[in-house]
PDB file of N, CA and C in Angstrom:
ATOM      1  N   MET R   1     -20.974 -58.759  18.918  1.00  0.00           N
ATOM      2  CA  MET R   1     -20.091 -58.001  18.177  1.00  0.00           C
ATOM      3  C   MET R   1     -19.727 -56.858  19.293  1.00  0.00           C
ATOM      4  N   SER R   2     -18.469 -56.613  19.498  1.00  0.00           N
ATOM      5  CA  SER R   2     -18.085 -55.634  20.516  1.00  0.00           C
ATOM      6  C   SER R   2     -18.390 -54.253  20.008  1.00  0.00           C
ATOM      7  N   ALA R   3     -18.242 -53.217  20.812  1.00  0.00           N
ATOM      8  CA  ALA R   3     -18.527 -51.945  20.532  1.00  0.00           C
ATOM      9  C   ALA R   3     -17.325 -51.340  19.698  1.00  0.00           C
ATOM     10  N   SER R   4     -16.116 -51.770  19.841  1.00  0.00           N
ATOM     11  CA  SER R   4     -14.976 -51.253  19.077  1.00  0.00           C
ATOM     12  C   SER R   4     -15.021 -51.833  17.761  1.00  0.00           C
ATOM     13  N   ARG R   5     -15.503 -53.094  17.546  1.00  0.00           N
ATOM     14  CA  ARG R   5     -15.447 -53.586  16.153  1.00  0.00           C
ATOM     15  C   ARG R   5     -16.788 -53.007  15.447  1.00  0.00           C
ATOM     16  N   LEU R   6     -17.803 -52.807  16.154  1.00  0.00           N
ATOM     17  CA  LEU R   6     -18.788 -51.968  15.400  1.00  0.00           C
ATOM     18  C   LEU R   6     -18.465 -50.715  15.155  1.00  0.00           C
ATOM     19  N   LEU R   7     -17.853 -49.971  15.816  1.00  0.00           N
ATOM     20  CA  LEU R   7     -17.406 -48.573  15.478  1.00  0.00           C
ATOM     21  C   LEU R   7     -16.477 -48.685  14.274  1.00  0.00           C
ATOM     22  N   ALA R   8     -15.537 -49.575  14.337  1.00  0.00           N
ATOM     23  CA  ALA R   8     -14.703 -49.767  13.164  1.00  0.00           C
ATOM     24  C   ALA R   8     -15.174 -50.097  11.905  1.00  0.00           C
ATOM     25  N   ALA R   9     -16.337 -50.836  12.064  1.00  0.00           N
ATOM     26  CA  ALA R   9     -17.055 -51.227  10.689  1.00  0.00           C
ATOM     27  C   ALA R   9     -17.968 -50.041  10.263  1.00  0.00           C
ATOM     28  N   LEU R  10     -18.521 -49.282  11.241  1.00  0.00           N
ATOM     29  CA  LEU R  10     -19.240 -48.010  10.738  1.00  0.00           C
ATOM     30  C   LEU R  10     -18.270 -46.982  10.138  1.00  0.00           C
ATOM     31  N   CYS R  11     -17.159 -46.867  10.692  1.00  0.00           N
ATOM     32  CA  CYS R  11     -15.962 -45.975  10.122  1.00  0.00           C
ATOM     33  C   CYS R  11     -15.612 -46.388   8.837  1.00  0.00           C
ATOM     34  N   THR R  12     -15.284 -47.597   8.649  1.00  0.00           N
ATOM     35  CA  THR R  12     -14.775 -48.148   7.371  1.00  0.00           C
ATOM     36  C   THR R  12     -15.924 -47.932   6.311  1.00  0.00           C
ATOM     37  N   ALA R  13     -17.202 -48.238   6.642  1.00  0.00           N
ATOM     38  CA  ALA R  13     -18.252 -48.108   5.747  1.00  0.00           C
ATOM     39  C   ALA R  13     -18.580 -46.635   5.280  1.00  0.00           C
ATOM     40  N   ALA R  14     -18.356 -45.773   6.267  1.00  0.00           N
ATOM     41  CA  ALA R  14     -18.614 -44.394   6.030  1.00  0.00           C
ATOM     42  C   ALA R  14     -17.470 -43.851   5.063  1.00  0.00           C
ATOM     43  N   ALA R  15     -16.115 -44.303   5.234  1.00  0.00           N
ATOM     44  CA  ALA R  15     -15.163 -43.978   4.546  1.00  0.00           C
ATOM     45  C   ALA R  15     -15.224 -44.402   3.095  1.00  0.00           C
ATOM     46  N   LEU R  16     -15.589 -45.595   3.022  1.00  0.00           N
ATOM     47  CA  LEU R  16     -15.704 -46.322   1.658  1.00  0.00           C
ATOM     48  C   LEU R  16     -16.954 -45.532   0.832  1.00  0.00           C
ATOM     49  N   THR R  17     -17.989 -45.273   1.509  1.00  0.00           N
ATOM     50  CA  THR R  17     -19.156 -44.555   0.846  1.00  0.00           C
ATOM     51  C   THR R  17     -18.661 -43.186   0.530  1.00  0.00           C
ATOM     52  N   GLY R  18     -17.926 -42.335   1.231  1.00  0.00           N
ATOM     53  CA  GLY R  18     -17.402 -40.986   0.896  1.00  0.00           C
ATOM     54  C   GLY R  18     -16.468 -41.135  -0.222  1.00  0.00           C
ATOM     55  N   MET R  19     -15.585 -42.202  -0.304  1.00  0.00           N
ATOM     56  CA  MET R  19     -14.643 -42.160  -1.394  1.00  0.00           C
ATOM     57  C   MET R  19     -15.310 -42.539  -2.736  1.00  0.00           C
ATOM     58  N   ALA R  20     -16.493 -43.283  -2.672  1.00  0.00           N
ATOM     59  CA  ALA R  20     -16.968 -43.781  -3.910  1.00  0.00           C
ATOM     60  C   ALA R  20     -17.849 -42.645  -4.597  1.00  0.00           C
ATOM     61  N   GLY R  21     -18.225 -41.772  -3.760  1.00  0.00           N
ATOM     62  CA  GLY R  21     -19.063 -40.482  -4.299  1.00  0.00           C
ATOM     63  C   GLY R  21     -18.094 -39.438  -4.856  1.00  0.00           C
ATOM     64  N   ALA R  22     -16.895 -39.385  -4.382  1.00  0.00           N
ATOM     65  CA  ALA R  22     -16.082 -38.353  -4.892  1.00  0.00           C
ATOM     66  C   ALA R  22     -15.808 -38.325  -6.333  1.00  0.00           C
ATOM     67  N   GLN R  23     -16.014 -37.087  -6.983  1.00  0.00           N
ATOM     68  CA  GLN R  23     -15.765 -37.038  -8.454  1.00  0.00           C
ATOM     69  C   GLN R  23     -14.578 -35.949  -8.732  1.00  0.00           C
ATOM     70  N   ALA R  24     -13.793 -36.243  -9.763  1.00  0.00           N
ATOM     71  CA  ALA R  24     -12.713 -35.259 -10.064  1.00  0.00           C
ATOM     72  C   ALA R  24     -13.554 -34.160 -10.863  1.00  0.00           C
ATOM     73  N   THR R  25     -13.100 -32.936 -10.420  1.00  0.00           N
ATOM     74  CA  THR R  25     -13.622 -31.719 -11.286  1.00  0.00           C
ATOM     75  C   THR R  25     -12.536 -30.961 -11.924  1.00  0.00           C
ATOM     76  N   ALA R  26     -12.975 -30.238 -12.897  1.00  0.00           N
ATOM     77  CA  ALA R  26     -11.918 -29.558 -13.750  1.00  0.00           C
ATOM     78  C   ALA R  26     -11.533 -28.290 -12.990  1.00  0.00           C
ATOM     79  N   ALA R  27     -10.340 -27.830 -13.252  1.00  0.00           N
ATOM     80  CA  ALA R  27      -9.891 -26.491 -12.553  1.00  0.00           C
ATOM     81  C   ALA R  27     -10.602 -25.341 -13.269  1.00  0.00           C
ATOM     82  N   PRO R  28     -10.838 -24.308 -12.512  1.00  0.00           N
ATOM     83  CA  PRO R  28     -11.487 -23.234 -13.011  1.00  0.00           C
ATOM     84  C   PRO R  28     -10.865 -22.457 -14.033  1.00  0.00           C
ATOM     85  N   ALA R  29     -11.575 -21.886 -15.134  1.00  0.00           N
ATOM     86  CA  ALA R  29     -10.934 -21.313 -16.292  1.00  0.00           C
ATOM     87  C   ALA R  29     -10.082 -20.122 -15.696  1.00  0.00           C
ATOM     88  N   ALA R  30      -9.024 -20.048 -16.509  1.00  0.00           N
ATOM     89  CA  ALA R  30      -7.969 -18.759 -16.027  1.00  0.00           C
ATOM     90  C   ALA R  30      -8.740 -17.383 -16.384  1.00  0.00           C
ATOM     91  N   ALA R  31      -8.742 -16.639 -15.441  1.00  0.00           N
ATOM     92  CA  ALA R  31      -9.379 -15.252 -15.582  1.00  0.00           C
ATOM     93  C   ALA R  31      -8.411 -14.441 -16.301  1.00  0.00           C
ATOM     94  N   PRO R  32      -8.920 -13.567 -17.170  1.00  0.00           N
ATOM     95  CA  PRO R  32      -7.984 -12.636 -17.854  1.00  0.00           C
ATOM     96  C   PRO R  32      -7.377 -11.614 -17.052  1.00  0.00           C
ATOM     97  N   VAL R  33      -6.105 -11.394 -17.409  1.00  0.00           N
ATOM     98  CA  VAL R  33      -5.261 -10.519 -16.496  1.00  0.00           C
ATOM     99  C   VAL R  33      -5.947  -8.981 -16.697  1.00  0.00           C
ATOM    100  N   ALA R  34      -6.251  -8.321 -15.723  1.00  0.00           N
ATOM    101  CA  ALA R  34      -6.948  -6.950 -15.755  1.00  0.00           C
ATOM    102  C   ALA R  34      -5.761  -5.944 -15.610  1.00  0.00           C
ATOM    103  N   ASP R  35      -5.953  -4.815 -16.203  1.00  0.00           N
ATOM    104  CA  ASP R  35      -5.049  -3.716 -15.991  1.00  0.00           C
ATOM    105  C   ASP R  35      -5.341  -2.891 -14.772  1.00  0.00           C
ATOM    106  N   PHE R  36      -4.815  -3.128 -13.659  1.00  0.00           N
ATOM    107  CA  PHE R  36      -5.116  -2.329 -12.548  1.00  0.00           C
ATOM    108  C   PHE R  36      -4.343  -1.044 -12.436  1.00  0.00           C
ATOM    109  N   PRO R  37      -4.985   0.047 -11.916  1.00  0.00           N
ATOM    110  CA  PRO R  37      -4.421   1.343 -11.932  1.00  0.00           C
ATOM    111  C   PRO R  37      -3.260   1.280 -10.985  1.00  0.00           C
ATOM    112  N   PHE R  38      -2.150   2.151 -11.392  1.00  0.00           N
ATOM    113  CA  PHE R  38      -0.973   2.308 -10.558  1.00  0.00           C
ATOM    114  C   PHE R  38      -0.211   0.843 -10.172  1.00  0.00           C
ATOM    115  N   ASP R  39      -0.403  -0.038 -11.185  1.00  0.00           N
ATOM    116  CA  ASP R  39       0.400  -1.368 -10.982  1.00  0.00           C
ATOM    117  C   ASP R  39       1.598  -1.259 -11.712  1.00  0.00           C
ATOM    118  N   GLY R  40       2.118  -0.113 -12.347  1.00  0.00           N
ATOM    119  CA  GLY R  40       3.370  -0.049 -13.116  1.00  0.00           C
ATOM    120  C   GLY R  40       3.507  -0.858 -14.354  1.00  0.00           C
ATOM    121  N   GLN R  41       2.310  -1.304 -14.850  1.00  0.00           N
ATOM    122  CA  GLN R  41       2.325  -1.995 -16.236  1.00  0.00           C
ATOM    123  C   GLN R  41       1.439  -1.443 -17.200  1.00  0.00           C
ATOM    124  N   GLY R  42       0.627  -0.324 -16.901  1.00  0.00           N
ATOM    125  CA  GLY R  42      -0.285   0.188 -17.740  1.00  0.00           C
ATOM    126  C   GLY R  42      -0.138   1.566 -18.259  1.00  0.00           C
ATOM    127  N   ALA R  43      -0.797   2.037 -19.146  1.00  0.00           N
ATOM    128  CA  ALA R  43      -0.661   3.436 -19.599  1.00  0.00           C
ATOM    129  C   ALA R  43      -1.422   4.324 -18.642  1.00  0.00           C
ATOM    130  N   ASP R  44      -2.325   3.764 -17.860  1.00  0.00           N
ATOM    131  CA  ASP R  44      -3.154   4.720 -16.842  1.00  0.00           C
ATOM    132  C   ASP R  44      -2.331   4.995 -15.572  1.00  0.00           C
ATOM    133  N   ASP R  45      -1.011   4.517 -15.513  1.00  0.00           N
ATOM    134  CA  ASP R  45      -0.279   4.795 -14.178  1.00  0.00           C
ATOM    135  C   ASP R  45       0.103   6.268 -14.135  1.00  0.00           C
ATOM    136  N   ALA R  46       0.719   6.687 -13.094  1.00  0.00           N
ATOM    137  CA  ALA R  46       1.072   8.160 -12.688  1.00  0.00           C
ATOM    138  C   ALA R  46       2.275   8.502 -13.584  1.00  0.00           C
ATOM    139  N   PRO R  47       2.285   9.774 -14.145  1.00  0.00           N
ATOM    140  CA  PRO R  47       3.320  10.169 -14.990  1.00  0.00           C
ATOM    141  C   PRO R  47       4.579  10.302 -14.173  1.00  0.00           C
ATOM    142  N   ASN R  48       5.689  10.074 -14.867  1.00  0.00           N
ATOM    143  CA  ASN R  48       7.193  10.083 -14.183  1.00  0.00           C
ATOM    144  C   ASN R  48       7.393   8.892 -13.254  1.00  0.00           C
ATOM    145  N   ARG R  49       6.462   7.849 -13.331  1.00  0.00           N
ATOM    146  CA  ARG R  49       6.709   6.957 -12.365  1.00  0.00           C
ATOM    147  C   ARG R  49       8.025   6.241 -12.169  1.00  0.00           C
ATOM    148  N   GLY R  50       8.670   6.186 -13.414  1.00  0.00           N
ATOM    149  CA  GLY R  50       9.971   5.544 -13.509  1.00  0.00           C
ATOM    150  C   GLY R  50      11.051   6.580 -13.281  1.00  0.00           C
ATOM    151  N   ALA R  51      10.704   7.874 -13.025  1.00  0.00           N
ATOM    152  CA  ALA R  51      11.846   8.778 -12.853  1.00  0.00           C
ATOM    153  C   ALA R  51      12.503   8.489 -11.405  1.00  0.00           C
ATOM    154  N   ASP R  52      13.601   9.139 -11.117  1.00  0.00           N
ATOM    155  CA  ASP R  52      14.267   9.327  -9.925  1.00  0.00           C
ATOM    156  C   ASP R  52      13.343   9.775  -8.834  1.00  0.00           C
ATOM    157  N   PRO R  53      13.171   9.064  -7.574  1.00  0.00           N
ATOM    158  CA  PRO R  53      12.367   9.725  -6.596  1.00  0.00           C
ATOM    159  C   PRO R  53      12.806  10.998  -6.185  1.00  0.00           C
ATOM    160  N   GLY R  54      14.086  11.418  -6.219  1.00  0.00           N
ATOM    161  CA  GLY R  54      14.351  12.752  -5.762  1.00  0.00           C
ATOM    162  C   GLY R  54      13.909  13.667  -6.579  1.00  0.00           C
ATOM    163  N   ASP R  55      14.008  13.416  -7.937  1.00  0.00           N
ATOM    164  CA  ASP R  55      13.556  14.391  -9.053  1.00  0.00           C
ATOM    165  C   ASP R  55      12.001  14.612  -8.865  1.00  0.00           C
ATOM    166  N   ARG R  56      11.266  13.587  -8.661  1.00  0.00           N
ATOM    167  CA  ARG R  56       9.822  13.659  -8.572  1.00  0.00           C
ATOM    168  C   ARG R  56       9.464  14.424  -7.369  1.00  0.00           C
ATOM    169  N   ALA R  57      10.217  14.189  -6.207  1.00  0.00           N
ATOM    170  CA  ALA R  57       9.927  15.004  -4.985  1.00  0.00           C
ATOM    171  C   ALA R  57      10.204  16.547  -5.420  1.00  0.00           C
ATOM    172  N   ALA R  58      11.382  16.886  -5.951  1.00  0.00           N
ATOM    173  CA  ALA R  58      11.508  18.177  -6.255  1.00  0.00           C
ATOM    174  C   ALA R  58      10.569  18.753  -7.191  1.00  0.00           C
ATOM    175  N   GLU R  59      10.102  18.058  -8.121  1.00  0.00           N
ATOM    176  CA  GLU R  59       8.969  18.478  -9.103  1.00  0.00           C
ATOM    177  C   GLU R  59       7.714  18.799  -8.525  1.00  0.00           C
ATOM    178  N   TYR R  60       7.242  17.929  -7.488  1.00  0.00           N
ATOM    179  CA  TYR R  60       5.961  18.061  -6.946  1.00  0.00           C
ATOM    180  C   TYR R  60       5.976  18.712  -5.804  1.00  0.00           C
ATOM    181  N   GLY R  61       6.839  18.554  -4.846  1.00  0.00           N
ATOM    182  CA  GLY R  61       6.874  19.373  -3.644  1.00  0.00           C
ATOM    183  C   GLY R  61       8.076  20.044  -3.085  1.00  0.00           C
ATOM    184  N   GLY R  62       8.989  20.246  -3.941  1.00  0.00           N
ATOM    185  CA  GLY R  62      10.300  20.947  -3.720  1.00  0.00           C
ATOM    186  C   GLY R  62      10.000  22.267  -3.066  1.00  0.00           C
ATOM    187  N   ASN R  63       9.139  23.001  -3.791  1.00  0.00           N
ATOM    188  CA  ASN R  63       9.060  24.488  -3.423  1.00  0.00           C
ATOM    189  C   ASN R  63       8.360  24.570  -2.020  1.00  0.00           C
ATOM    190  N   LEU R  64       7.489  23.562  -1.674  1.00  0.00           N
ATOM    191  CA  LEU R  64       6.775  23.549  -0.530  1.00  0.00           C
ATOM    192  C   LEU R  64       7.770  23.476   0.813  1.00  0.00           C
ATOM    193  N   ALA R  65       8.730  22.628   0.663  1.00  0.00           N
ATOM    194  CA  ALA R  65       9.626  22.416   1.760  1.00  0.00           C
ATOM    195  C   ALA R  65      10.549  23.746   1.899  1.00  0.00           C
ATOM    196  N   ALA R  66      10.963  24.443   0.849  1.00  0.00           N
ATOM    197  CA  ALA R  66      11.733  25.583   0.812  1.00  0.00           C
ATOM    198  C   ALA R  66      10.751  26.813   1.461  1.00  0.00           C
ATOM    199  N   GLU R  67       9.474  26.737   1.123  1.00  0.00           N
ATOM    200  CA  GLU R  67       8.623  27.855   1.910  1.00  0.00           C
ATOM    201  C   GLU R  67       8.352  27.641   3.255  1.00  0.00           C
ATOM    202  N   ILE R  68       8.388  26.387   3.634  1.00  0.00           N
ATOM    203  CA  ILE R  68       8.078  26.018   5.123  1.00  0.00           C
ATOM    204  C   ILE R  68       9.321  26.428   5.941  1.00  0.00           C
ATOM    205  N   ILE R  69      10.553  26.208   5.113  1.00  0.00           N
ATOM    206  CA  ILE R  69      11.871  26.575   5.924  1.00  0.00           C
ATOM    207  C   ILE R  69      11.928  28.224   6.020  1.00  0.00           C
ATOM    208  N   ASP R  70      11.564  28.765   5.051  1.00  0.00           N
ATOM    209  CA  ASP R  70      11.529  30.238   5.029  1.00  0.00           C
ATOM    210  C   ASP R  70      10.560  30.929   6.044  1.00  0.00           C
ATOM    211  N   LEU R  71       9.429  30.172   6.242  1.00  0.00           N
ATOM    212  CA  LEU R  71       8.415  30.618   7.283  1.00  0.00           C
ATOM    213  C   LEU R  71       8.964  30.507   8.522  1.00  0.00           C
ATOM    214  N   LEU R  72       9.598  29.448   8.921  1.00  0.00           N
ATOM    215  CA  LEU R  72      10.121  29.080  10.173  1.00  0.00           C
ATOM    216  C   LEU R  72      11.242  29.962  10.384  1.00  0.00           C
ATOM    217  N   ALA R  73      12.119  30.427   9.487  1.00  0.00           N
ATOM    218  CA  ALA R  73      13.171  31.490   9.744  1.00  0.00           C
ATOM    219  C   ALA R  73      12.615  32.851  10.049  1.00  0.00           C
ATOM    220  N   ASP R  74      11.561  33.201   9.140  1.00  0.00           N
ATOM    221  CA  ASP R  74      10.932  34.372   9.521  1.00  0.00           C
ATOM    222  C   ASP R  74      10.257  34.557  10.966  1.00  0.00           C
ATOM    223  N   ALA R  75       9.716  33.418  11.420  1.00  0.00           N
ATOM    224  CA  ALA R  75       9.229  33.392  12.617  1.00  0.00           C
ATOM    225  C   ALA R  75      10.175  33.513  13.646  1.00  0.00           C
ATOM    226  N   ALA R  76      11.390  32.954  13.454  1.00  0.00           N
ATOM    227  CA  ALA R  76      12.441  33.095  14.546  1.00  0.00           C
ATOM    228  C   ALA R  76      12.909  34.563  14.542  1.00  0.00           C
ATOM    229  N   LYS R  77      13.026  35.186  13.257  1.00  0.00           N
ATOM    230  CA  LYS R  77      13.553  36.528  13.223  1.00  0.00           C
ATOM    231  C   LYS R  77      12.420  37.447  13.933  1.00  0.00           C
ATOM    232  N   CYS R  78      11.133  37.111  13.938  1.00  0.00           N
ATOM    233  CA  CYS R  78      10.097  38.003  14.598  1.00  0.00           C
ATOM    234  C   CYS R  78      10.440  37.774  16.061  1.00  0.00           C
ATOM    235  N   GLY R  79      10.653  36.662  16.504  1.00  0.00           N
ATOM    236  CA  GLY R  79      10.937  36.324  17.871  1.00  0.00           C
ATOM    237  C   GLY R  79      12.203  37.131  18.484  1.00  0.00           C
ATOM    238  N   LEU R  80      13.264  37.332  17.599  1.00  0.00           N
ATOM    239  CA  LEU R  80      14.350  38.058  18.029  1.00  0.00           C
ATOM    240  C   LEU R  80      13.973  39.591  17.799  1.00  0.00           C
ATOM    241  N   ALA R  81      12.935  39.969  17.072  1.00  0.00           N
ATOM    242  CA  ALA R  81      12.658  41.355  16.826  1.00  0.00           C
ATOM    243  C   ALA R  81      12.061  41.801  18.156  1.00  0.00           C
ATOM    244  N   VAL R  82      11.388  40.912  18.816  1.00  0.00           N
ATOM    245  CA  VAL R  82      10.747  41.266  20.291  1.00  0.00           C
ATOM    246  C   VAL R  82      11.905  41.518  21.230  1.00  0.00           C
ATOM    247  N   ALA R  83      13.023  40.851  21.201  1.00  0.00           N
ATOM    248  CA  ALA R  83      14.057  41.038  22.198  1.00  0.00           C
ATOM    249  C   ALA R  83      14.890  42.195  21.782  1.00  0.00           C
ATOM    250  N   THR R  84      15.376  42.369  20.618  1.00  0.00           N
ATOM    251  CA  THR R  84      16.198  43.408  20.104  1.00  0.00           C
ATOM    252  C   THR R  84      15.565  44.127  19.043  1.00  0.00           C
ATOM    253  N   PRO R  85      15.823  45.443  18.904  1.00  0.00           N
ATOM    254  CA  PRO R  85      15.376  46.284  17.894  1.00  0.00           C
ATOM    255  C   PRO R  85      16.243  45.970  16.685  1.00  0.00           C
ATOM    256  N   ALA R  86      17.434  45.516  16.683  1.00  0.00           N
ATOM    257  CA  ALA R  86      18.392  45.305  15.438  1.00  0.00           C
ATOM    258  C   ALA R  86      17.816  44.457  14.466  1.00  0.00           C
ATOM    259  N   VAL R  87      16.957  43.517  14.823  1.00  0.00           N
ATOM    260  CA  VAL R  87      16.317  42.577  13.811  1.00  0.00           C
ATOM    261  C   VAL R  87      15.044  42.977  13.467  1.00  0.00           C
ATOM    262  N   GLN R  88      14.803  42.967  12.056  1.00  0.00           N
ATOM    263  CA  GLN R  88      13.540  43.423  11.611  1.00  0.00           C
ATOM    264  C   GLN R  88      12.607  42.083  11.407  1.00  0.00           C
ATOM    265  N   CYS R  89      11.369  42.322  11.683  1.00  0.00           N
ATOM    266  CA  CYS R  89      10.360  41.190  11.254  1.00  0.00           C
ATOM    267  C   CYS R  89       9.818  41.201  10.023  1.00  0.00           C
ATOM    268  N   PRO R  90      10.084  40.199   9.173  1.00  0.00           N
ATOM    269  CA  PRO R  90       9.529  40.203   7.866  1.00  0.00           C
ATOM    270  C   PRO R  90       8.095  39.870   7.789  1.00  0.00           C
ATOM    271  N   LEU R  91       7.486  39.345   8.765  1.00  0.00           N
ATOM    272  CA  LEU R  91       6.089  39.013   8.543  1.00  0.00           C
ATOM    273  C   LEU R  91       5.306  40.208   8.812  1.00  0.00           C
TER     274      LEU R  91
END
């Protein structure tokens, strides 16, 4: 028997042996759907999540932005107060 025929016979035997031992298995049971936080589907989500993003930003951080702008304007006024006495420094 030649080497190629011997190799073909061994591969065929190995393939047939592997297919004979294969068994069908059942699919895993479906896991229950969990309620994840902040998924938009549960009662534990953030309040006002469905509100307009602009309204939420104004509610949670609108005053912070205004305070930062006021601080920068006051700092600019203090810089001008060094150069000219006509401008008062509010800080």
